[in-house]
Coordinates of C-alpha atoms and ligand atoms in Angstrom, one line a residue:
M107 CA -34.0 11.3 -9.4
V108 CA -34.6 8.9 -12.3
P109 CA -38.3 8.6 -13.1
R110 CA -39.7 5.1 -12.4
W111 CA -40.9 4.5 -15.9
L112 CA -37.4 5.1 -17.2
T113 CA -35.8 2.8 -14.6
R114 CA -38.3 0.1 -15.6
A115 CA -37.5 0.6 -19.3
L116 CA -33.8 0.5 -18.7
T117 CA -34.0 -2.6 -16.4
A118 CA -35.8 -4.3 -19.2
A119 CA -33.0 -3.4 -21.5
G120 CA -30.5 -4.6 -18.9
T121 CA -28.6 -1.4 -18.7
A122 CA -30.1 0.2 -15.6
V123 CA -27.0 -0.4 -13.4
A124 CA -24.6 1.1 -15.8
V125 CA -26.8 4.2 -16.4
L126 CA -27.6 4.7 -12.8
S127 CA -24.0 4.5 -11.7
A128 CA -23.0 6.9 -14.4
L129 CA -25.7 9.3 -13.3
A130 CA -24.5 9.0 -9.7
G131 CA -21.0 9.9 -11.0
C132 CA -19.5 6.6 -9.8
T133 CA -17.9 5.3 -12.9
A134 CA -14.3 6.2 -13.0
H135 CA -13.8 5.7 -16.8
D136 CA -16.3 5.4 -19.6
S137 CA -14.9 2.0 -20.3
G138 CA -16.5 0.7 -17.1
T139 CA -13.2 -0.2 -15.5
I140 CA -11.4 1.2 -12.5
T141 CA -7.7 1.7 -12.4
V142 CA -5.8 0.9 -9.3
G143 CA -2.2 1.4 -8.4
V144 CA -0.3 -1.2 -6.4
K145 CA 3.2 -2.5 -5.9
F146 CA 4.3 -5.4 -8.0
D147 CA 7.2 -6.7 -5.9
Q148 CA 6.3 -6.8 -2.2
P149 CA 5.6 -10.4 -1.2
G150 CA 2.8 -10.6 1.4
L151 CA 1.5 -7.1 0.5
S152 CA 1.4 -7.0 -3.2
I153 CA 3.2 -9.2 -5.7
K154 CA 2.8 -9.9 -9.4
K155 CA 3.2 -13.6 -9.9
P156 CA 4.8 -15.2 -13.0
D157 CA 1.4 -16.0 -14.4
G158 CA 0.6 -12.2 -14.3
T159 CA -1.9 -12.4 -11.4
L160 CA -1.5 -10.2 -8.3
S161 CA -1.8 -11.3 -4.7
G162 CA -1.2 -9.9 -1.3
F163 CA -3.0 -8.0 1.5
D164 CA -3.0 -4.6 -0.4
V165 CA -4.3 -6.4 -3.4
D166 CA -7.1 -8.0 -1.3
V167 CA -8.0 -4.6 0.1
A168 CA -7.9 -3.0 -3.3
R169 CA -10.2 -5.7 -4.8
Y170 CA -12.6 -5.6 -1.9
V171 CA -12.9 -1.8 -2.3
A172 CA -13.4 -2.1 -6.1
G173 CA -16.1 -4.7 -5.5
R174 CA -18.0 -2.3 -3.2
L175 CA -17.7 0.4 -5.7
G176 CA -19.3 -1.9 -8.3
Y177 CA -16.2 -3.2 -10.1
P178 CA -15.7 -7.0 -10.2
P179 CA -12.1 -8.3 -10.5
D180 CA -12.3 -8.5 -14.3
R181 CA -13.0 -4.8 -14.5
I182 CA -10.0 -3.7 -12.5
T183 CA -6.9 -2.4 -14.4
W184 CA -3.8 -2.7 -12.3
I185 CA -0.9 -0.2 -12.6
E186 CA 2.4 -0.4 -10.9
A187 CA 2.8 2.4 -8.3
P188 CA 6.4 2.6 -7.1
S189 CA 7.0 4.6 -3.9
G190 CA 8.5 7.6 -5.7
Q191 CA 5.7 7.9 -8.3
R192 CA 2.5 7.6 -6.2
E193 CA 1.6 11.3 -5.9
M194 CA 2.3 11.9 -9.6
L195 CA 0.1 9.0 -10.7
L196 CA -2.8 10.3 -8.6
R197 CA -2.4 13.9 -9.6
N198 CA -2.1 13.0 -13.4
G199 CA -5.3 11.0 -13.1
Q200 CA -3.5 7.8 -14.3
V201 CA -5.1 5.8 -11.4
D202 CA -8.3 6.1 -9.5
Y203 CA -6.8 5.0 -6.2
I204 CA -3.6 3.6 -4.8
V205 CA -3.2 0.8 -2.3
A206 CA 0.5 0.4 -2.0
S207 CA 2.0 0.4 1.5
Y208 CA 1.2 4.1 1.3
S209 CA 1.7 5.9 4.6
I210 CA -0.5 8.9 5.4
T211 CA 1.7 11.9 6.1
D212 CA 1.1 15.6 6.3
A213 CA 3.6 16.2 3.5
R214 CA 1.7 13.9 1.1
R215 CA -1.6 15.3 2.2
Q216 CA -0.5 18.6 0.6
R217 CA -0.7 16.9 -2.8
V218 CA -3.2 14.0 -2.5
D219 CA -6.0 12.8 -0.3
F220 CA -6.3 9.5 1.7
A221 CA -9.0 7.2 2.7
G222 CA -8.4 4.9 5.7
P223 CA -6.1 4.1 7.3
Y224 CA -6.5 0.4 6.9
L225 CA -3.3 -0.9 8.5
R226 CA -0.8 0.2 11.2
T227 CA 2.8 -0.8 10.9
G228 CA 6.2 0.7 11.7
Q229 CA 9.7 1.1 10.3
S230 CA 12.1 -1.7 11.1
L231 CA 15.4 -3.3 10.0
L232 CA 16.2 -6.4 8.1
V233 CA 19.7 -8.0 8.1
R234 CA 21.2 -11.3 6.9
A235 CA 20.4 -14.1 9.3
D236 CA 24.1 -14.7 10.1
H237 CA 24.8 -11.1 10.8
D238 CA 25.0 -9.8 14.4
D239 CA 26.4 -6.3 14.0
I240 CA 23.1 -4.5 13.7
T241 CA 20.7 -5.1 16.5
G242 CA 18.5 -2.0 16.3
T243 CA 18.7 1.7 15.5
A244 CA 21.4 2.3 18.2
S245 CA 23.9 0.3 16.1
L246 CA 23.3 2.2 12.9
Q247 CA 25.7 5.1 13.3
N248 CA 29.0 3.4 12.4
H249 CA 28.7 4.1 8.7
K250 CA 26.5 1.2 8.1
K251 CA 25.2 0.8 4.6
L252 CA 21.4 0.9 4.6
C253 CA 19.1 0.5 1.7
S254 CA 15.6 1.9 1.3
V255 CA 13.5 3.3 -1.5
S256 CA 13.4 6.8 -3.1
G257 CA 10.3 8.7 -2.2
S258 CA 9.5 6.6 0.9
T259 CA 9.0 7.7 4.5
P260 CA 11.7 5.3 5.9
A261 CA 14.4 6.7 3.6
Q262 CA 13.5 10.2 4.6
R263 CA 13.5 9.3 8.3
I264 CA 17.0 7.8 8.1
K265 CA 18.3 10.8 6.3
D266 CA 16.8 13.2 8.9
R267 CA 17.6 11.3 12.1
Y268 CA 20.5 9.0 11.4
P269 CA 23.2 11.1 9.7
G270 CA 25.9 8.5 10.4
V271 CA 24.3 6.0 8.1
Q272 CA 25.3 5.6 4.4
L273 CA 21.9 5.5 2.9
Q274 CA 21.5 3.9 -0.6
R275 CA 18.2 4.7 -2.3
Y276 CA 16.9 2.2 -4.8
D277 CA 13.7 2.2 -6.8
T278 CA 12.2 -0.9 -5.2
Y279 CA 12.6 -2.9 -2.0
A280 CA 13.1 -6.0 -4.1
A281 CA 16.3 -4.4 -5.4
C282 CA 17.4 -3.6 -1.8
I283 CA 16.8 -7.3 -0.8
E284 CA 19.0 -8.5 -3.6
A285 CA 21.7 -6.1 -2.5
L286 CA 21.4 -7.4 1.1
R287 CA 21.5 -11.0 -0.1
N288 CA 24.7 -10.5 -2.0
G289 CA 26.4 -8.4 0.7
A290 CA 26.5 -5.0 -1.1
I291 CA 24.6 -3.5 1.9
D292 CA 24.3 -4.2 5.6
A293 CA 20.5 -3.8 6.2
V294 CA 17.2 -2.9 4.5
T295 CA 14.9 -0.5 6.3
T296 CA 11.2 0.0 5.7
D297 CA 7.9 -1.0 7.3
D298 CA 8.0 -4.3 9.2
V299 CA 5.2 -5.9 7.2
I300 CA 7.2 -5.4 4.0
L301 CA 10.4 -6.8 5.6
A302 CA 8.5 -9.7 7.1
G303 CA 7.0 -10.5 3.7
F304 CA 10.5 -10.7 2.1
A305 CA 11.9 -12.7 5.0
A306 CA 9.1 -15.3 4.7
Q307 CA 9.8 -15.6 1.0
S308 CA 13.5 -16.7 1.7
P309 CA 13.3 -18.8 4.8
G310 CA 16.5 -18.8 6.8
A311 CA 18.2 -16.0 4.8
F312 CA 17.2 -12.8 6.7
K313 CA 16.0 -11.7 10.1
L314 CA 14.2 -8.6 11.5
V315 CA 16.1 -6.8 14.3
G316 CA 15.2 -4.3 17.0
E317 CA 11.8 -2.7 17.6
P318 CA 9.8 -0.7 15.1
F319 CA 10.8 2.9 15.4
S320 CA 8.0 4.7 13.7
T321 CA 4.2 4.5 13.2
E322 CA 3.1 4.1 9.7
L323 CA -0.6 4.2 8.9
Y324 CA -1.4 2.9 5.5
G325 CA -4.1 4.9 3.6
I326 CA -5.7 4.5 0.2
G327 CA -4.4 7.4 -1.9
L328 CA -6.8 9.5 -4.1
K329 CA -6.7 12.6 -6.2
K330 CA -7.4 15.7 -4.1
G331 CA -11.1 16.7 -4.0
R332 CA -12.6 13.3 -4.8
D333 CA -14.5 13.4 -1.6
G334 CA -17.4 11.2 -2.7
L335 CA -15.1 8.5 -3.7
R336 CA -13.1 8.8 -0.5
D337 CA -16.3 8.4 1.6
R338 CA -17.3 5.3 -0.3
I339 CA -13.8 3.8 0.1
N340 CA -14.0 4.5 3.8
S341 CA -17.3 2.7 4.0
A342 CA -15.8 -0.2 2.1
I343 CA -12.8 -0.4 4.4
A344 CA -15.1 -0.4 7.5
E345 CA -17.2 -3.1 5.9
M346 CA -14.2 -5.3 5.2
E347 CA -13.0 -4.9 8.8
N348 CA -16.5 -5.8 10.1
D349 CA -17.4 -8.8 8.0
G350 CA -14.2 -10.7 8.7
A351 CA -12.6 -10.3 5.2
W352 CA -9.9 -8.0 6.6
R353 CA -8.8 -10.6 9.1
T354 CA -9.0 -13.4 6.6
A355 CA -6.9 -11.4 4.2
F356 CA -4.3 -10.6 6.8
L357 CA -3.9 -14.3 7.9
A358 CA -3.8 -15.5 4.3
N359 CA -1.0 -13.1 3.3
F360 CA 1.0 -12.8 6.5
G361 CA 0.3 -16.1 8.3
A362 CA 3.5 -17.6 6.9
A363 CA 5.5 -14.6 8.0
G364 CA 4.4 -15.4 11.6
I365 CA 2.9 -11.9 12.3
S366 CA -0.1 -12.0 14.6
V367 CA -3.2 -10.2 13.3
P368 CA -3.2 -6.6 14.6
A369 CA -6.3 -4.6 15.3
P370 CA -7.2 -2.3 12.3
P371 CA -6.5 1.4 13.1
P372 CA -9.6 3.6 13.4
I373 CA -10.7 5.2 10.1
E374 CA -10.2 9.0 10.0
Q375 CA -13.3 11.1 9.9
P376 CA -12.6 13.7 7.2
Ligands
LIG904 N1 5.0 3.1 4.1 C1 6.2 3.8 3.6 C2 5.9 4.8 2.6 O1 4.7 5.0 2.3 C3 7.2 2.8 3.1 C4 6.7 1.8 2.1 C5 6.7 2.2 0.7 O2 7.7 2.8 0.3 O3 5.8 1.8 0.0 O4 6.7 5.5 2.1

């Protein structure tokens, strides 16, 4: 406990907040900033615009959480967190948390911790709008060329369950989308919110086919053992869901993609 005389003196000096949060162990870095990992190239979820600013549902979640942890937008440092590098970025301490279409899985839980989940989605398929060969997972076996991303759950699922598919693994979904556009591959597979975001960005070019064939629960990734931070992030997610900001963010980022607002999944009790 900080003695009252000290608090008063510090308030007078205008530094109470900084000192108190440091005493509570809240500050991630001495510089007073928090470092957050996101994707830079997933429209709807998280995209870096030409002017350098970021927007998307994951970015809104990440900003809301940072705000609740005491970091206004100008004290957030953003780092790109590609699918295949997320566990490494967390384990090396290069980021404080990751909000990057990051599915909670038992395999990942061996290496990192998760707050949330904050969104439920499922693996699906995106094809060119004029293409009718692939209508769902049943049509995947005939040596179809599918693109997904290294280190992602959808790539792993295709490898494990659909051995007849020629799987091409790229570093980003944006690269898969370009390959789909120019005909180098037949379909892109990943979570339907990601695919819907790309489809909305190029009206008339692509379509989602079939039903989602997995359940992906997006969590906020953390370094193992940061239990205090995880609890505070869980409270921030609950608050975002309860005060309407979650719904507003979903509509703002996916309204154009025509996805109706889902119910947020229940937050796990650690
Ligand atoms: N949600 C899946 C995953 O965490 C796919 C999306 C992604 O690669 O970011 O692997």
